[in-house]
JSON list of C-alpha atoms in Angstrom, two decimals:
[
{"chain": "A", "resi": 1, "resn": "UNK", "atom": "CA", "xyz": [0.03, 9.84, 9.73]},
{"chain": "A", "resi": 2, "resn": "UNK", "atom": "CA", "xyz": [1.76, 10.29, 12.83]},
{"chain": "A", "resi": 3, "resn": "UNK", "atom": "CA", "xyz": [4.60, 12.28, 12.80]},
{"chain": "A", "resi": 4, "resn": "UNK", "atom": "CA", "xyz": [8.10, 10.67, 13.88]},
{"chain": "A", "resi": 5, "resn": "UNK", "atom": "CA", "xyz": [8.11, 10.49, 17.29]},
{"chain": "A", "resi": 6, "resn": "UNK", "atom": "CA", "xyz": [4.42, 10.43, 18.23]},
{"chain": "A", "resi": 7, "resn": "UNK", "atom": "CA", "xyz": [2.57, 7.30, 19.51]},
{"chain": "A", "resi": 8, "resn": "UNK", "atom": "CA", "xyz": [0.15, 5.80, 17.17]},
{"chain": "A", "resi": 9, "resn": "UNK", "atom": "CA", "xyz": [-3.96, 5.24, 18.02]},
{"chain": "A", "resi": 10, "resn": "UNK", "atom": "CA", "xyz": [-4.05, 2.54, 20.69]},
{"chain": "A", "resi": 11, "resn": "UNK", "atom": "CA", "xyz": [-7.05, 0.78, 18.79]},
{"chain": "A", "resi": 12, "resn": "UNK", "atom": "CA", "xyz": [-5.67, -1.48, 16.27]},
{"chain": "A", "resi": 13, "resn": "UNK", "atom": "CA", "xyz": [-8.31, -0.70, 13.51]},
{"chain": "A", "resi": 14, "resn": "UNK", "atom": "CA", "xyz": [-7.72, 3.13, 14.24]},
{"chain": "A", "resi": 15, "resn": "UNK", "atom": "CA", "xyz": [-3.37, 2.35, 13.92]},
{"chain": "A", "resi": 16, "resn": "UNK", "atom": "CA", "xyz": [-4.09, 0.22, 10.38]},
{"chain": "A", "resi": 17, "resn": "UNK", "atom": "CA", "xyz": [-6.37, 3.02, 9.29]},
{"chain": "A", "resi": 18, "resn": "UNK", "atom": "CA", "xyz": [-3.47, 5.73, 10.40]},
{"chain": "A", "resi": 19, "resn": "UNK", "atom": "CA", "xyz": [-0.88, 3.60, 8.47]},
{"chain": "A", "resi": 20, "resn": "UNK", "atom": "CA", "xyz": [-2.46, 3.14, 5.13]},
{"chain": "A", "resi": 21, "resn": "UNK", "atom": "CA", "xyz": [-4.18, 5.76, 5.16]},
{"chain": "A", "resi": 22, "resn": "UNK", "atom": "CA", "xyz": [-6.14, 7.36, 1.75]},
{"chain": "A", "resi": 23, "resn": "UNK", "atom": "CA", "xyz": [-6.48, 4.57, -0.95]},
{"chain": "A", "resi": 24, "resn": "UNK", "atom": "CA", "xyz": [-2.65, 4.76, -2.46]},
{"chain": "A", "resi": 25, "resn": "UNK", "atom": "CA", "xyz": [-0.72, 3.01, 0.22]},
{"chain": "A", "resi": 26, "resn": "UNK", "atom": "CA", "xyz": [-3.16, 0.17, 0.31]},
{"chain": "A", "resi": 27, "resn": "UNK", "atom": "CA", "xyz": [-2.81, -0.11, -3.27]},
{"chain": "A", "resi": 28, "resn": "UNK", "atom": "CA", "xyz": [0.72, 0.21, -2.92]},
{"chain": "A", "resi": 29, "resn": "UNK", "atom": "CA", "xyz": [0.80, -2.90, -0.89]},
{"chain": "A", "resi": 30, "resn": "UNK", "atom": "CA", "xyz": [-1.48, -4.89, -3.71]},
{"chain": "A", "resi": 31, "resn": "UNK", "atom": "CA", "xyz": [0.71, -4.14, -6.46]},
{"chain": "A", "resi": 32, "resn": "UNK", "atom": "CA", "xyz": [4.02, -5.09, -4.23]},
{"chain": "A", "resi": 33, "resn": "UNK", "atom": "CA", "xyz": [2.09, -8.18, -3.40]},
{"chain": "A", "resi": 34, "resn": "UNK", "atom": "CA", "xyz": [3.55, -10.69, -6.29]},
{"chain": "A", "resi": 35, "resn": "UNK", "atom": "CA", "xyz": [6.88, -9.69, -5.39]},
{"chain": "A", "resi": 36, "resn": "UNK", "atom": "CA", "xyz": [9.41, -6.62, -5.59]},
{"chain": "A", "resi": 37, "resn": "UNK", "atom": "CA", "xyz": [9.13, -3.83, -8.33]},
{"chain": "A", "resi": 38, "resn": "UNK", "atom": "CA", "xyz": [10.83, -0.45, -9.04]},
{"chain": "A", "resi": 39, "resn": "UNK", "atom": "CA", "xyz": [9.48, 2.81, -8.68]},
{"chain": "A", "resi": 40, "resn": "UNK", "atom": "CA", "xyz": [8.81, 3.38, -12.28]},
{"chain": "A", "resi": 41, "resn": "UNK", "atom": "CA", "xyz": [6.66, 0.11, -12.03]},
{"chain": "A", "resi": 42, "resn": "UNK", "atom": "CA", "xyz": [4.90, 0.71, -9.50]},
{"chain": "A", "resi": 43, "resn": "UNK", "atom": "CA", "xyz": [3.80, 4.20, -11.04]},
{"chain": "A", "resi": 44, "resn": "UNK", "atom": "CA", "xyz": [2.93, 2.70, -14.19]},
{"chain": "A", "resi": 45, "resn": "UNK", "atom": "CA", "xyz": [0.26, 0.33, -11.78]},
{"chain": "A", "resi": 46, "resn": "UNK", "atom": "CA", "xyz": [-1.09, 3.31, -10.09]},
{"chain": "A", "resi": 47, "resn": "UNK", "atom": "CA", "xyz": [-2.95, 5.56, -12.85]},
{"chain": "A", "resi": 48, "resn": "UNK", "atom": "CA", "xyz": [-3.47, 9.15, -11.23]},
{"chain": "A", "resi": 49, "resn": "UNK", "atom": "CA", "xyz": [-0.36, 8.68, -8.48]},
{"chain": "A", "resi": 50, "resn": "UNK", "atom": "CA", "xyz": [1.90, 11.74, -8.87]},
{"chain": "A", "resi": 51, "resn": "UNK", "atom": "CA", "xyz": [5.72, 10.91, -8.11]},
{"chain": "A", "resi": 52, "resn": "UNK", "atom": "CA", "xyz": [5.58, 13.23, -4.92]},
{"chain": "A", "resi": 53, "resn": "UNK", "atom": "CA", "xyz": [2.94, 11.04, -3.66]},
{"chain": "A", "resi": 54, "resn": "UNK", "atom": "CA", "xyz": [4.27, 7.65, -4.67]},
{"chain": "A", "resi": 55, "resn": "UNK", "atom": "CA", "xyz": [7.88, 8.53, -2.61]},
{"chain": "A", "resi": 56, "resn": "UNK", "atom": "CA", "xyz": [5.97, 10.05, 0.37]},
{"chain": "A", "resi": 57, "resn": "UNK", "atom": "CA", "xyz": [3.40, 6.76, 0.71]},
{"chain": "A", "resi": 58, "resn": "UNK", "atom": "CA", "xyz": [6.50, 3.95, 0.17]},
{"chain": "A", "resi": 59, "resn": "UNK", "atom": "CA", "xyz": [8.57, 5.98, 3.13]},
{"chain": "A", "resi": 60, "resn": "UNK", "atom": "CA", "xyz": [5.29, 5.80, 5.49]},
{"chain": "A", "resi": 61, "resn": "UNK", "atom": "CA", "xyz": [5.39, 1.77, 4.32]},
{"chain": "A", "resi": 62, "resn": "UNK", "atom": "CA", "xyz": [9.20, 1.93, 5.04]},
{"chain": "A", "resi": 63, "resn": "UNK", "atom": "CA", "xyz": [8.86, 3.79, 8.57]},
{"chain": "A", "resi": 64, "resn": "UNK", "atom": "CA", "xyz": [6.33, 0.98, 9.46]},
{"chain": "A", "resi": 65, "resn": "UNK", "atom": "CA", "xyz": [8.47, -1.92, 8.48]},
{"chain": "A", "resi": 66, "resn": "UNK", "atom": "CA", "xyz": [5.57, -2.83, 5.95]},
{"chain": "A", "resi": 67, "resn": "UNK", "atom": "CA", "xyz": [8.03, -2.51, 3.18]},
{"chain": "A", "resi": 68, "resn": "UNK", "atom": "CA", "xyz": [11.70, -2.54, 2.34]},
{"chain": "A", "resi": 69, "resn": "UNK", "atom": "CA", "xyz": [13.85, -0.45, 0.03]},
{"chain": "A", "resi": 70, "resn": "UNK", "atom": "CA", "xyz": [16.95, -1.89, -1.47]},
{"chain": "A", "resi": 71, "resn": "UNK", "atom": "CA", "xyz": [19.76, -0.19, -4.07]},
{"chain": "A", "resi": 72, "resn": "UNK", "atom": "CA", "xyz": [21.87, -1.52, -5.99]},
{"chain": "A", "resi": 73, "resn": "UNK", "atom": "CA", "xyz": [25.01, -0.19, -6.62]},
{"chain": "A", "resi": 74, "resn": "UNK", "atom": "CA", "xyz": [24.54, -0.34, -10.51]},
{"chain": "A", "resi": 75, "resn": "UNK", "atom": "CA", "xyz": [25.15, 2.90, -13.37]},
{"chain": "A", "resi": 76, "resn": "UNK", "atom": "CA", "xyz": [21.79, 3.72, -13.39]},
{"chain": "A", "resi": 77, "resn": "UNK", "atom": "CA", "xyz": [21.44, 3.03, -10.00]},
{"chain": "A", "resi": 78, "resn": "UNK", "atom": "CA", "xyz": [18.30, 0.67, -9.65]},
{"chain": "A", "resi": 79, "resn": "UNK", "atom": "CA", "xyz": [16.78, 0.82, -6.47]},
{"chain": "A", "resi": 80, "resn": "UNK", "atom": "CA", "xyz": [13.67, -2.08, -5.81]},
{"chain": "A", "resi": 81, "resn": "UNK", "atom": "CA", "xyz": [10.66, -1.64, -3.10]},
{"chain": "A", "resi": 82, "resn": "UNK", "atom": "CA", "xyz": [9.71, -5.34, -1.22]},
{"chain": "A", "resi": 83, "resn": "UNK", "atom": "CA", "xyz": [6.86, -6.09, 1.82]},
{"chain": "A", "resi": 84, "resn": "UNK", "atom": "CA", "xyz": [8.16, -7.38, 4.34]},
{"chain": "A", "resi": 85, "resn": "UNK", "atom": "CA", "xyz": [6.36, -10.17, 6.33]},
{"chain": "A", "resi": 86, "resn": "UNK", "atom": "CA", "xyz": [4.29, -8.01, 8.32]},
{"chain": "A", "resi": 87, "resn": "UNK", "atom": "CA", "xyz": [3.43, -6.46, 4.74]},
{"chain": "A", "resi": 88, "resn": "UNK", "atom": "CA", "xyz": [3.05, -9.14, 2.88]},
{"chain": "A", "resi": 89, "resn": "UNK", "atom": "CA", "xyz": [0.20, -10.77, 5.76]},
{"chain": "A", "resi": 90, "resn": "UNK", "atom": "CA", "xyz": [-1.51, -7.85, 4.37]},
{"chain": "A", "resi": 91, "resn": "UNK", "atom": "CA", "xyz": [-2.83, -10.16, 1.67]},
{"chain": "A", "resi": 92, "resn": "UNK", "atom": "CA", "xyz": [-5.14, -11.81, 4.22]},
{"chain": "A", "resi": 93, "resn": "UNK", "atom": "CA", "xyz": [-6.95, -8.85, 4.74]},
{"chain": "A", "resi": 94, "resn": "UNK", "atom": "CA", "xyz": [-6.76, -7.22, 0.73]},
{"chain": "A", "resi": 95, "resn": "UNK", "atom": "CA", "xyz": [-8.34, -10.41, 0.43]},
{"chain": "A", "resi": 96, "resn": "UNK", "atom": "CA", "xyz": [-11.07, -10.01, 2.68]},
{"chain": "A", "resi": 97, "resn": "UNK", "atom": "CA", "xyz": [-12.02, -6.86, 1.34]},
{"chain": "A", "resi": 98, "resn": "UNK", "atom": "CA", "xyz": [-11.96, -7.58, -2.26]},
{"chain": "A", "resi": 99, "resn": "UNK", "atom": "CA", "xyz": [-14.53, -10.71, -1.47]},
{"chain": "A", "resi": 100, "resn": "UNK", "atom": "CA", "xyz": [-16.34, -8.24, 0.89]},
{"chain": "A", "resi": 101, "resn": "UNK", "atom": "CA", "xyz": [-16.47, -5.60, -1.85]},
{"chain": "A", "resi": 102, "resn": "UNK", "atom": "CA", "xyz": [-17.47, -8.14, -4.44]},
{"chain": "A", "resi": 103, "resn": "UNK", "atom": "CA", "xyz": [-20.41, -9.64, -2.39]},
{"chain": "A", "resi": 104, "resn": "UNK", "atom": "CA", "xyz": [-21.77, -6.46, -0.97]},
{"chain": "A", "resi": 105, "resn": "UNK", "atom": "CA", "xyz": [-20.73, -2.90, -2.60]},
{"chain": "A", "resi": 106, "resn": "UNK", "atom": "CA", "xyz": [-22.57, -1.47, -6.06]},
{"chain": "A", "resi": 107, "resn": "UNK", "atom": "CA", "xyz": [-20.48, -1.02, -9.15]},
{"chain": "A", "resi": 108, "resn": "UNK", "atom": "CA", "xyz": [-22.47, 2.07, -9.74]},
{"chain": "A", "resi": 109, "resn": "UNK", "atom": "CA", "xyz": [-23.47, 4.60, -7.51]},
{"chain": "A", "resi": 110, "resn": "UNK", "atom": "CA", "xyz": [-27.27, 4.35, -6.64]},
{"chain": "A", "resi": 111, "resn": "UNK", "atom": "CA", "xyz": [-27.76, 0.81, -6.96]},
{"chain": "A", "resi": 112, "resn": "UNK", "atom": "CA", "xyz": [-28.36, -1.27, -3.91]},
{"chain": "A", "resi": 113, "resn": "UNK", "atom": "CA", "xyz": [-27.81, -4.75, -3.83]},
{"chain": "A", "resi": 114, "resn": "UNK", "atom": "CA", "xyz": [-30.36, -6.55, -1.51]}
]
């Protein structure tokens, strides 16, 4: 992604693509979906995410205003990850490619559907 400071793509595919870039943050976004979760949760969704690039994907969401972080002043401290509205209007489009994905892409590798 862009770094701080720097303008994003003009095109508006080409900006979405910048923002959730790589599979994780899109996935990210699915899991927050049904409502908030911790960060321990949301690993536990993700199979294969390594911390390092669970914290570095939910501050790109953050930066974007696609998702908020709250803490709670609590011994252990509990801190909970949210979408906001612009990230929860995400579902429209989650959706769209899940019934897209469905309808048109192979489970295996090879095998064309006609």
């Amino acid at each position: 992604m862009s770094e701080p400071g720097h303008d994003l793509p003009e095109c508006p595919i080409a900006r979405f693509l910048v923002v959730l870039e790589g599979p994780w943050a899109t996935l990210i976004v699915r899991d927050l979906l049904p409502g908030p979760k911790r960060f321990t949760e949301l690993r536990a969704g993700l199979p294969g995410i390594s911390p390092k690039t669970l914290s570095a994907r939910l501050r790109r969401l953050e930066e974007t205003g696609l998702v908020t972080r709250t803490a709670y002043p609590e011994v252990p401290p509990r801190v909970e990850y949210e979408l906001t509205e612009a990230g929860a209007r995400l579902k429209k489009v989650l959706d769209t490619m899940a019934e897209w994905a469905e309808r048109d892409l192979p489970r295996e590798l090879g095998t064309v559907r006609r």
